[in-house]
């Protein structure tokens, strides 16, 4: 796993490009938080978990998540101001953390929540720029506070499941 101790503060300020070594299964907490990492980010297929703040405040412009990914922890991609285009969450995804994609204003298109997700946590997609349909699958039981708050560009259909039991304040 890669974590916050992989880089010195000085190295972080210069890190623009990174190629993952083989067999990395977890990207640890704050691994690339605040670096100058930019461009397309392709996370290898062996990665099953992305830790808290792992890529927060980076300059990545696009994101390809692995087909085996199970967990994206809190604030993992928060404030990635250059992250744009569609966000494709893999069907293998079981868990999202608070504010996972908060303030990714340039994300656009549709958003489909994978069917293994049971809860959309607080602030998860707050202030994102999705413009198309939002599909929340059967099995989701809770949408947290401010989960989709300020996603004012959503113009498509909103599909909510029958399984939904709780929707917190200002979810939308």
Coordinates of C-alpha atoms in Angstrom, one line a residue:
X1 CA 0.0 0.0 0.0
X2 CA 1.0 3.5 -0.6
X3 CA 0.4 6.0 2.2
X4 CA 1.1 9.5 3.4
X5 CA 4.7 8.6 4.4
X6 CA 5.8 7.7 0.9
X7 CA 6.8 11.3 0.1
X8 CA 8.4 14.2 1.9
X9 CA 6.6 17.5 1.8
X10 CA 9.2 18.8 -0.6
X11 CA 8.7 15.8 -2.9
X12 CA 4.9 16.2 -2.8
X13 CA 5.2 19.8 -4.1
X14 CA 7.0 18.5 -7.2
X15 CA 5.1 15.2 -7.9
X16 CA 3.4 15.7 -11.2
X17 CA 3.4 12.1 -12.7
X18 CA 3.4 8.7 -11.1
X19 CA 3.3 5.2 -12.4
X20 CA 2.0 2.5 -10.0
X21 CA 4.1 -0.5 -9.3
X22 CA 2.6 -4.0 -9.9
X23 CA 0.5 -5.6 -7.3
X24 CA -0.5 -2.5 -5.3
X25 CA -3.9 -3.4 -3.7
X26 CA -4.5 -0.3 -1.6
X27 CA -3.7 3.4 -2.0
X28 CA -3.3 4.6 1.6
X29 CA -4.6 7.7 3.3
X30 CA -3.3 11.0 1.9
X31 CA -0.9 9.1 -0.4
X32 CA -1.1 11.9 -3.1
X33 CA -3.0 14.5 -1.2
X34 CA -2.0 18.0 -2.2
X35 CA 0.6 16.9 -4.8
X36 CA 0.8 18.5 -8.2
X37 CA -0.2 15.2 -9.7
X38 CA -2.0 16.0 -13.0
X39 CA -3.4 14.6 -16.2
X40 CA -5.2 11.3 -16.6
X41 CA -5.2 9.0 -13.5
X42 CA -5.5 5.3 -14.3
X43 CA -5.6 3.2 -11.1
X44 CA -4.4 -0.4 -11.7
X45 CA -6.8 -3.3 -11.6
X46 CA -5.2 -4.8 -8.4
X47 CA -6.3 -1.9 -6.3
X48 CA -9.4 -2.7 -4.2
X49 CA -9.3 0.2 -1.8
X50 CA -8.5 3.9 -2.0
X51 CA -7.9 5.6 1.4
X52 CA -9.0 8.8 3.0
X53 CA -7.8 11.9 1.1
X54 CA -5.7 9.7 -1.2
X55 CA -6.0 12.1 -4.2
X56 CA -7.6 15.1 -2.6
X57 CA -6.6 18.5 -3.9
X58 CA -4.7 17.1 -6.9
X59 CA -4.9 18.4 -10.5
X60 CA -6.0 15.1 -12.1
X61 CA -8.1 15.8 -15.2
X62 CA -9.7 12.3 -15.8
X63 CA -10.1 9.2 -13.7
X64 CA -10.2 5.5 -14.6
X65 CA -11.2 3.3 -11.7
X66 CA -10.3 -0.5 -11.6
X67 CA -13.0 -3.1 -12.2
X68 CA -12.2 -4.8 -8.9
X69 CA -12.4 -1.7 -6.7
X70 CA -14.5 -2.3 -3.5
X71 CA -14.0 0.8 -1.4
X72 CA -13.4 4.6 -1.9
X73 CA -12.8 6.1 1.5
X74 CA -13.8 9.7 2.7
X75 CA -12.4 12.7 0.9
X76 CA -10.5 10.5 -1.6
X77 CA -11.0 12.8 -4.5
X78 CA -12.3 15.9 -2.7
X79 CA -11.5 19.3 -4.3
X80 CA -10.0 17.8 -7.5
X81 CA -10.9 21.0 -9.4
X82 CA -9.6 19.8 -12.8
X83 CA -11.3 16.4 -12.7
X84 CA -13.8 16.5 -15.6
X85 CA -15.9 14.4 -17.8
X86 CA -18.0 11.3 -16.8
X87 CA -17.4 9.5 -13.6
X88 CA -17.7 5.7 -14.1
X89 CA -18.0 3.9 -10.8
X90 CA -17.3 0.1 -11.2
X91 CA -20.0 -2.4 -10.4
X92 CA -17.7 -4.0 -7.8
X93 CA -17.8 -0.9 -5.6
X94 CA -19.4 -1.6 -2.2
X95 CA -18.6 1.5 -0.2
X96 CA -18.2 5.2 -0.6
X97 CA -16.9 7.5 2.1
X98 CA -18.1 11.0 3.2
X99 CA -17.2 13.7 0.7
X100 CA -15.5 11.2 -1.6
X101 CA -16.0 13.4 -4.7
X102 CA -17.1 16.6 -3.1
X103 CA -16.3 19.8 -5.0
X104 CA -15.4 18.1 -8.3
X105 CA -17.2 20.8 -10.2
X106 CA -16.2 19.8 -13.7
X107 CA -17.6 16.2 -13.5
X108 CA -20.4 16.0 -16.0
X109 CA -22.7 13.6 -17.7
X110 CA -24.8 10.9 -16.0
X111 CA -24.1 9.2 -12.7
X112 CA -25.1 5.6 -12.0
X113 CA -24.5 4.4 -8.4
X114 CA -23.3 0.7 -8.5
X115 CA -25.8 -1.9 -7.2
X116 CA -23.7 -3.0 -4.2
X117 CA -23.7 0.4 -2.6
X118 CA -26.2 0.5 0.3
X119 CA -25.6 4.1 1.5
X120 CA -24.6 7.3 -0.2
X121 CA -22.8 9.1 2.6
X122 CA -22.8 12.8 3.6
X123 CA -21.4 15.3 1.1
X124 CA -20.4 12.4 -1.2
X125 CA -21.1 14.3 -4.5
X126 CA -21.7 17.8 -3.1
X127 CA -21.1 20.5 -5.6
X128 CA -20.4 18.3 -8.6
X129 CA -21.4 19.3 -12.1
X130 CA -23.3 16.2 -13.3
X131 CA -25.6 17.2 -16.1
X132 CA -27.5 14.0 -17.1
X133 CA -29.5 11.3 -15.3
X134 CA -28.9 10.2 -11.7
X135 CA -29.6 6.6 -11.1
X136 CA -29.7 5.3 -7.6
X137 CA -30.2 1.5 -7.6
X138 CA -32.5 -0.8 -5.7
X139 CA -30.7 -1.7 -2.4
X140 CA -29.7 1.8 -1.4
X141 CA -31.3 2.4 1.9
X142 CA -29.9 5.8 2.9
X143 CA -28.8 9.1 1.3
X144 CA -26.8 11.2 3.6
X145 CA -26.9 14.9 4.4
X146 CA -25.8 17.1 1.5
X147 CA -24.9 14.0 -0.6
X148 CA -25.9 15.7 -3.9
X149 CA -26.3 19.2 -2.5
X150 CA -25.5 22.0 -5.0
X151 CA -25.5 19.7 -8.0
X152 CA -27.5 22.3 -9.7
X153 CA -26.6 21.2 -13.3
X154 CA -28.5 17.9 -13.0
X155 CA -31.1 18.2 -15.8
X156 CA -32.0 14.5 -16.4
X157 CA -34.1 12.0 -14.6
X158 CA -33.7 11.1 -11.0
X159 CA -34.5 7.5 -10.2
X160 CA -34.9 6.6 -6.5
X161 CA -35.3 3.0 -5.3
X162 CA -38.2 1.5 -3.4
X163 CA -35.5 0.3 -0.9
X164 CA -34.7 3.9 0.2
X165 CA -35.7 4.3 3.9
X166 CA -33.8 7.4 4.9
X167 CA -32.9 10.7 3.2
X168 CA -31.1 13.2 5.4
X169 CA -31.4 17.0 5.3
X170 CA -30.4 18.8 2.1
X171 CA -29.6 15.5 0.3
X172 CA -30.4 17.3 -2.9

